[in-house]
């Protein structure tokens, strides 16, 4: 299995409107494959404007924010991609779609790297950030997963939050828990 890197992908529509989505980029030699399930704004954007930016971030609030409807994260222009990058990215890669593997549910956009840039140092792993990332994936699949699995995994991930979170990770976790509670309250 190829390595998958969890990033925030920025794309634009033909009018230049930017879209942000947490996605797993699939390693493919020197490039990356973006594989969004339909329906997806990222997919529609890539089909029409074949550029993207992979934003490598350590602010877990962006992952939690995007899966809980908080979409307003500051952007700045990229160098060679018309899609912008996140202002908070530690580093980013500008991508151009080289080939599209068609598929009814999950087309694969094979991308080559046009440009890479580093903005800030990576200062080490943090268990709570990882827990927020895992929690964001769970919350994005609430409608697909049994409640028992969600409850078990949230209970395990909460340990890392309690033991190792800073203020940003606690805020990100609270957004995820609010969304989980609202989802089950509406059942
Ligand atoms: C860390 C993380 C990784 C994800 N990876 C994928 C992915 O590889 N493919 C996918 O279709 N959705 C993935 N998702 C869910 C998408 O972010 C979510 O469906 C999003 O709304 C994409 O649709 P959009 O392009 O319409 O924004 C991921 C979510 C998280 C939190």
PDB file of N, CA and C in Angstrom, residues 55-123:
ATOM      1  N   UNK A  55      -1.388  21.601   1.358  1.00  0.00           N
ATOM      2  CA  UNK A  55      -0.924  22.398   2.500  1.00  0.00           C
ATOM      3  C   UNK A  55      -0.563  21.470   3.645  1.00  0.00           C
ATOM      4  N   UNK A  56       0.695  21.520   4.076  1.00  0.00           N
ATOM      5  CA  UNK A  56       1.172  20.699   5.191  1.00  0.00           C
ATOM      6  C   UNK A  56       1.085  21.551   6.445  1.00  0.00           C
ATOM      7  N   UNK A  57       0.193  21.146   7.355  1.00  0.00           N
ATOM      8  CA  UNK A  57      -0.108  22.022   8.498  1.00  0.00           C
ATOM      9  C   UNK A  57       0.079  21.285   9.822  1.00  0.00           C
ATOM     10  N   UNK A  58       0.234  22.063  10.902  1.00  0.00           N
ATOM     11  CA  UNK A  58       0.238  21.458  12.236  1.00  0.00           C
ATOM     12  C   UNK A  58      -0.845  22.084  13.130  1.00  0.00           C
ATOM     13  N   UNK A  59      -1.698  22.950  12.555  1.00  0.00           N
ATOM     14  CA  UNK A  59      -2.802  23.520  13.335  1.00  0.00           C
ATOM     15  C   UNK A  59      -4.023  22.624  13.131  1.00  0.00           C
ATOM     16  N   UNK A  60      -4.261  21.773  14.131  1.00  0.00           N
ATOM     17  CA  UNK A  60      -5.324  20.765  14.007  1.00  0.00           C
ATOM     18  C   UNK A  60      -6.705  21.400  13.868  1.00  0.00           C
ATOM     19  N   UNK A  61      -6.821  22.685  14.236  1.00  0.00           N
ATOM     20  CA  UNK A  61      -8.136  23.345  14.128  1.00  0.00           C
ATOM     21  C   UNK A  61      -8.619  23.415  12.685  1.00  0.00           C
ATOM     22  N   UNK A  62      -7.681  23.441  11.726  1.00  0.00           N
ATOM     23  CA  UNK A  62      -8.128  23.533  10.322  1.00  0.00           C
ATOM     24  C   UNK A  62      -8.822  22.228   9.916  1.00  0.00           C
ATOM     25  N   UNK A  63      -8.254  21.081  10.300  1.00  0.00           N
ATOM     26  CA  UNK A  63      -8.909  19.799   9.996  1.00  0.00           C
ATOM     27  C   UNK A  63     -10.283  19.743  10.676  1.00  0.00           C
ATOM     28  N   UNK A  64     -10.301  20.048  11.995  1.00  0.00           N
ATOM     29  CA  UNK A  64     -11.568  19.976  12.738  1.00  0.00           C
ATOM     30  C   UNK A  64     -12.546  21.027  12.229  1.00  0.00           C
ATOM     31  N   UNK A  65     -12.028  22.213  11.899  1.00  0.00           N
ATOM     32  CA  UNK A  65     -12.887  23.301  11.434  1.00  0.00           C
ATOM     33  C   UNK A  65     -13.578  22.944  10.127  1.00  0.00           C
ATOM     34  N   UNK A  66     -12.816  22.388   9.193  1.00  0.00           N
ATOM     35  CA  UNK A  66     -13.419  22.111   7.877  1.00  0.00           C
ATOM     36  C   UNK A  66     -14.486  21.021   7.951  1.00  0.00           C
ATOM     37  N   UNK A  67     -14.338  20.046   8.851  1.00  0.00           N
ATOM     38  CA  UNK A  67     -15.396  19.012   8.931  1.00  0.00           C
ATOM     39  C   UNK A  67     -16.565  19.456   9.808  1.00  0.00           C
ATOM     40  N   UNK A  68     -16.445  20.650  10.421  1.00  0.00           N
ATOM     41  CA  UNK A  68     -17.561  21.143  11.241  1.00  0.00           C
ATOM     42  C   UNK A  68     -18.099  22.478  10.717  1.00  0.00           C
ATOM     43  N   UNK A  69     -17.814  22.769   9.443  1.00  0.00           N
ATOM     44  CA  UNK A  69     -18.427  23.948   8.809  1.00  0.00           C
ATOM     45  C   UNK A  69     -17.708  25.259   9.037  1.00  0.00           C
ATOM     46  N   UNK A  70     -16.475  25.216   9.565  1.00  0.00           N
ATOM     47  CA  UNK A  70     -15.696  26.461   9.764  1.00  0.00           C
ATOM     48  C   UNK A  70     -14.716  26.578   8.599  1.00  0.00           C
ATOM     49  N   UNK A  71     -15.109  27.333   7.590  1.00  0.00           N
ATOM     50  CA  UNK A  71     -14.376  27.292   6.324  1.00  0.00           C
ATOM     51  C   UNK A  71     -13.488  28.500   6.087  1.00  0.00           C
ATOM     52  N   UNK A  72     -13.503  29.456   7.020  1.00  0.00           N
ATOM     53  CA  UNK A  72     -12.860  30.735   6.767  1.00  0.00           C
ATOM     54  C   UNK A  72     -11.423  30.761   7.316  1.00  0.00           C
ATOM     55  N   UNK A  73     -10.485  30.171   6.585  1.00  0.00           N
ATOM     56  CA  UNK A  73      -9.081  30.137   7.006  1.00  0.00           C
ATOM     57  C   UNK A  73      -8.281  31.015   6.044  1.00  0.00           C
ATOM     58  N   UNK A  74      -7.430  31.900   6.586  1.00  0.00           N
ATOM     59  CA  UNK A  74      -6.716  32.858   5.711  1.00  0.00           C
ATOM     60  C   UNK A  74      -5.871  32.169   4.633  1.00  0.00           C
ATOM     61  N   UNK A  75      -5.950  32.739   3.431  1.00  0.00           N
ATOM     62  CA  UNK A  75      -5.242  32.199   2.263  1.00  0.00           C
ATOM     63  C   UNK A  75      -4.291  33.258   1.720  1.00  0.00           C
ATOM     64  N   UNK A  76      -3.228  32.811   1.085  1.00  0.00           N
ATOM     65  CA  UNK A  76      -2.317  33.744   0.395  1.00  0.00           C
ATOM     66  C   UNK A  76      -2.001  33.152  -0.986  1.00  0.00           C
ATOM     67  N   UNK A  77      -1.630  34.012  -1.956  1.00  0.00           N
ATOM     68  CA  UNK A  77      -1.380  33.479  -3.299  1.00  0.00           C
ATOM     69  C   UNK A  77      -0.203  32.510  -3.302  1.00  0.00           C
ATOM     70  N   UNK A  78      -0.300  31.516  -4.191  1.00  0.00           N
ATOM     71  CA  UNK A  78       0.822  30.590  -4.398  1.00  0.00           C
ATOM     72  C   UNK A  78       1.701  31.148  -5.508  1.00  0.00           C
ATOM     73  N   UNK A  79       2.821  30.452  -5.788  1.00  0.00           N
ATOM     74  CA  UNK A  79       3.761  30.974  -6.799  1.00  0.00           C
ATOM     75  C   UNK A  79       3.366  30.578  -8.220  1.00  0.00           C
ATOM     76  N   UNK A  80       3.120  29.262  -8.427  1.00  0.00           N
ATOM     77  CA  UNK A  80       2.890  28.785  -9.799  1.00  0.00           C
ATOM     78  C   UNK A  80       1.514  28.175  -9.987  1.00  0.00           C
ATOM     79  N   UNK A  81       0.740  28.104  -8.898  1.00  0.00           N
ATOM     80  CA  UNK A  81      -0.608  27.536  -8.982  1.00  0.00           C
ATOM     81  C   UNK A  81      -1.627  28.655  -8.848  1.00  0.00           C
ATOM     82  N   UNK A  82      -2.690  28.637  -9.656  1.00  0.00           N
ATOM     83  CA  UNK A  82      -3.735  29.644  -9.460  1.00  0.00           C
ATOM     84  C   UNK A  82      -4.512  29.407  -8.162  1.00  0.00           C
ATOM     85  N   UNK A  83      -4.460  28.176  -7.633  1.00  0.00           N
ATOM     86  CA  UNK A  83      -5.109  27.919  -6.337  1.00  0.00           C
ATOM     87  C   UNK A  83      -4.193  28.467  -5.241  1.00  0.00           C
ATOM     88  N   UNK A  84      -4.764  29.149  -4.242  1.00  0.00           N
ATOM     89  CA  UNK A  84      -3.924  29.738  -3.187  1.00  0.00           C
ATOM     90  C   UNK A  84      -3.481  28.693  -2.169  1.00  0.00           C
ATOM     91  N   UNK A  85      -2.607  29.122  -1.246  1.00  0.00           N
ATOM     92  CA  UNK A  85      -2.202  28.238  -0.154  1.00  0.00           C
ATOM     93  C   UNK A  85      -2.731  28.784   1.157  1.00  0.00           C
ATOM     94  N   UNK A  86      -2.736  27.945   2.185  1.00  0.00           N
ATOM     95  CA  UNK A  86      -3.134  28.393   3.516  1.00  0.00           C
ATOM     96  C   UNK A  86      -2.024  29.256   4.110  1.00  0.00           C
ATOM     97  N   UNK A  87      -2.401  30.362   4.716  1.00  0.00           N
ATOM     98  CA  UNK A  87      -1.393  31.224   5.351  1.00  0.00           C
ATOM     99  C   UNK A  87      -0.680  30.481   6.473  1.00  0.00           C
ATOM    100  N   UNK A  88      -1.361  29.547   7.143  1.00  0.00           N
ATOM    101  CA  UNK A  88      -0.757  28.852   8.287  1.00  0.00           C
ATOM    102  C   UNK A  88       0.030  27.605   7.893  1.00  0.00           C
ATOM    103  N   UNK A  89       0.185  27.320   6.594  1.00  0.00           N
ATOM    104  CA  UNK A  89       0.907  26.101   6.199  1.00  0.00           C
ATOM    105  C   UNK A  89       2.368  26.177   6.647  1.00  0.00           C
ATOM    106  N   UNK A  90       2.866  25.091   7.217  1.00  0.00           N
ATOM    107  CA  UNK A  90       4.301  25.026   7.541  1.00  0.00           C
ATOM    108  C   UNK A  90       5.096  24.903   6.248  1.00  0.00           C
ATOM    109  N   UNK A  91       4.496  24.211   5.275  1.00  0.00           N
ATOM    110  CA  UNK A  91       5.096  24.024   3.956  1.00  0.00           C
ATOM    111  C   UNK A  91       3.947  23.734   3.006  1.00  0.00           C
ATOM    112  N   UNK A  92       4.216  23.883   1.712  1.00  0.00           N
ATOM    113  CA  UNK A  92       3.173  23.512   0.759  1.00  0.00           C
ATOM    114  C   UNK A  92       3.806  23.025  -0.530  1.00  0.00           C
ATOM    115  N   UNK A  93       3.020  22.269  -1.301  1.00  0.00           N
ATOM    116  CA  UNK A  93       3.441  21.829  -2.633  1.00  0.00           C
ATOM    117  C   UNK A  93       2.371  22.262  -3.617  1.00  0.00           C
ATOM    118  N   UNK A  94       2.803  22.858  -4.731  1.00  0.00           N
ATOM    119  CA  UNK A  94       1.866  23.286  -5.776  1.00  0.00           C
ATOM    120  C   UNK A  94       1.807  22.179  -6.820  1.00  0.00           C
ATOM    121  N   UNK A  95       0.589  21.767  -7.149  1.00  0.00           N
ATOM    122  CA  UNK A  95       0.381  20.575  -7.973  1.00  0.00           C
ATOM    123  C   UNK A  95      -0.362  20.917  -9.261  1.00  0.00           C
ATOM    124  N   UNK A  96      -0.003  20.194 -10.331  1.00  0.00           N
ATOM    125  CA  UNK A  96      -0.745  20.308 -11.597  1.00  0.00           C
ATOM    126  C   UNK A  96      -1.238  18.906 -11.953  1.00  0.00           C
ATOM    127  N   UNK A  97      -2.496  18.809 -12.377  1.00  0.00           N
ATOM    128  CA  UNK A  97      -3.044  17.509 -12.761  1.00  0.00           C
ATOM    129  C   UNK A  97      -2.414  17.090 -14.088  1.00  0.00           C
ATOM    130  N   UNK A  98      -1.785  15.902 -14.075  1.00  0.00           N
ATOM    131  CA  UNK A  98      -1.122  15.417 -15.294  1.00  0.00           C
ATOM    132  C   UNK A  98      -2.006  14.407 -16.022  1.00  0.00           C
ATOM    133  N   UNK A  99      -2.852  13.690 -15.253  1.00  0.00           N
ATOM    134  CA  UNK A  99      -3.657  12.614 -15.840  1.00  0.00           C
ATOM    135  C   UNK A  99      -4.824  12.328 -14.905  1.00  0.00           C
ATOM    136  N   UNK A 100      -5.978  11.989 -15.508  1.00  0.00           N
ATOM    137  CA  UNK A 100      -7.152  11.639 -14.688  1.00  0.00           C
ATOM    138  C   UNK A 100      -7.523  10.191 -14.965  1.00  0.00           C
ATOM    139  N   UNK A 101      -7.589   9.388 -13.891  1.00  0.00           N
ATOM    140  CA  UNK A 101      -8.075   8.002 -14.014  1.00  0.00           C
ATOM    141  C   UNK A 101      -9.565   8.057 -13.729  1.00  0.00           C
ATOM    142  N   UNK A 102     -10.376   7.835 -14.747  1.00  0.00           N
ATOM    143  CA  UNK A 102     -11.828   7.969 -14.561  1.00  0.00           C
ATOM    144  C   UNK A 102     -12.370   6.837 -13.694  1.00  0.00           C
ATOM    145  N   UNK A 103     -13.361   7.144 -12.859  1.00  0.00           N
ATOM    146  CA  UNK A 103     -14.018   6.126 -12.032  1.00  0.00           C
ATOM    147  C   UNK A 103     -15.374   6.679 -11.606  1.00  0.00           C
ATOM    148  N   UNK A 104     -16.376   5.802 -11.568  1.00  0.00           N
ATOM    149  CA  UNK A 104     -17.738   6.269 -11.265  1.00  0.00           C
ATOM    150  C   UNK A 104     -17.820   6.885  -9.870  1.00  0.00           C
ATOM    151  N   UNK A 105     -17.154   6.269  -8.862  1.00  0.00           N
ATOM    152  CA  UNK A 105     -17.273   6.782  -7.491  1.00  0.00           C
ATOM    153  C   UNK A 105     -16.082   7.610  -7.039  1.00  0.00           C
ATOM    154  N   UNK A 106     -14.872   7.167  -7.461  1.00  0.00           N
ATOM    155  CA  UNK A 106     -13.672   7.818  -6.919  1.00  0.00           C
ATOM    156  C   UNK A 106     -12.599   7.978  -7.990  1.00  0.00           C
ATOM    157  N   UNK A 107     -12.728   8.985  -8.870  1.00  0.00           N
ATOM    158  CA  UNK A 107     -11.678   9.208  -9.874  1.00  0.00           C
ATOM    159  C   UNK A 107     -10.359   9.585  -9.192  1.00  0.00           C
ATOM    160  N   UNK A 108      -9.273   9.316  -9.895  1.00  0.00           N
ATOM    161  CA  UNK A 108      -7.948   9.603  -9.320  1.00  0.00           C
ATOM    162  C   UNK A 108      -7.249  10.658 -10.176  1.00  0.00           C
ATOM    163  N   UNK A 109      -6.889  11.777  -9.561  1.00  0.00           N
ATOM    164  CA  UNK A 109      -6.184  12.859 -10.246  1.00  0.00           C
ATOM    165  C   UNK A 109      -4.695  12.710  -9.961  1.00  0.00           C
ATOM    166  N   UNK A 110      -3.945  12.269 -10.986  1.00  0.00           N
ATOM    167  CA  UNK A 110      -2.487  12.115 -10.832  1.00  0.00           C
ATOM    168  C   UNK A 110      -1.850  13.487 -11.009  1.00  0.00           C
ATOM    169  N   UNK A 111      -1.125  13.929  -9.995  1.00  0.00           N
ATOM    170  CA  UNK A 111      -0.577  15.293 -10.018  1.00  0.00           C
ATOM    171  C   UNK A 111       0.941  15.291  -9.981  1.00  0.00           C
ATOM    172  N   UNK A 112       1.525  16.242 -10.729  1.00  0.00           N
ATOM    173  CA  UNK A 112       2.969  16.450 -10.620  1.00  0.00           C
ATOM    174  C   UNK A 112       3.222  17.705  -9.789  1.00  0.00           C
ATOM    175  N   UNK A 113       4.399  17.724  -9.161  1.00  0.00           N
ATOM    176  CA  UNK A 113       4.723  18.849  -8.286  1.00  0.00           C
ATOM    177  C   UNK A 113       5.394  19.947  -9.110  1.00  0.00           C
ATOM    178  N   UNK A 114       4.788  21.146  -9.080  1.00  0.00           N
ATOM    179  CA  UNK A 114       5.353  22.289  -9.808  1.00  0.00           C
ATOM    180  C   UNK A 114       6.361  23.047  -8.957  1.00  0.00           C
ATOM    181  N   UNK A 115       6.084  23.095  -7.644  1.00  0.00           N
ATOM    182  CA  UNK A 115       6.866  23.971  -6.765  1.00  0.00           C
ATOM    183  C   UNK A 115       6.610  23.544  -5.319  1.00  0.00           C
ATOM    184  N   UNK A 116       7.679  23.617  -4.499  1.00  0.00           N
ATOM    185  CA  UNK A 116       7.521  23.340  -3.060  1.00  0.00           C
ATOM    186  C   UNK A 116       8.104  24.503  -2.289  1.00  0.00           C
ATOM    187  N   UNK A 117       7.556  24.755  -1.113  1.00  0.00           N
ATOM    188  CA  UNK A 117       8.095  25.847  -0.302  1.00  0.00           C
ATOM    189  C   UNK A 117       7.883  25.567   1.175  1.00  0.00           C
ATOM    190  N   UNK A 118       8.856  25.970   1.964  1.00  0.00           N
ATOM    191  CA  UNK A 118       8.799  25.809   3.428  1.00  0.00           C
ATOM    192  C   UNK A 118       8.584  27.182   4.047  1.00  0.00           C
ATOM    193  N   UNK A 119       7.711  27.273   5.062  1.00  0.00           N
ATOM    194  CA  UNK A 119       7.419  28.577   5.668  1.00  0.00           C
ATOM    195  C   UNK A 119       7.775  28.653   7.145  1.00  0.00           C
ATOM    196  N   UNK A 120       7.689  27.522   7.827  1.00  0.00           N
ATOM    197  CA  UNK A 120       7.934  27.508   9.275  1.00  0.00           C
ATOM    198  C   UNK A 120       8.436  26.120   9.644  1.00  0.00           C
ATOM    199  N   UNK A 121       9.149  26.003  10.759  1.00  0.00           N
ATOM    200  CA  UNK A 121       9.686  24.679  11.127  1.00  0.00           C
ATOM    201  C   UNK A 121       8.596  23.756  11.659  1.00  0.00           C
ATOM    202  N   UNK A 122       8.795  22.455  11.452  1.00  0.00           N
ATOM    203  CA  UNK A 122       7.946  21.443  12.090  1.00  0.00           C
ATOM    204  C   UNK A 122       8.563  21.173  13.457  1.00  0.00           C
ATOM    205  N   UNK A 123       7.751  21.296  14.516  1.00  0.00           N
ATOM    206  CA  UNK A 123       8.344  21.242  15.857  1.00  0.00           C
ATOM    207  C   UNK A 123       8.003  19.966  16.613  1.00  0.00           C
TER     208      UNK A 123
END
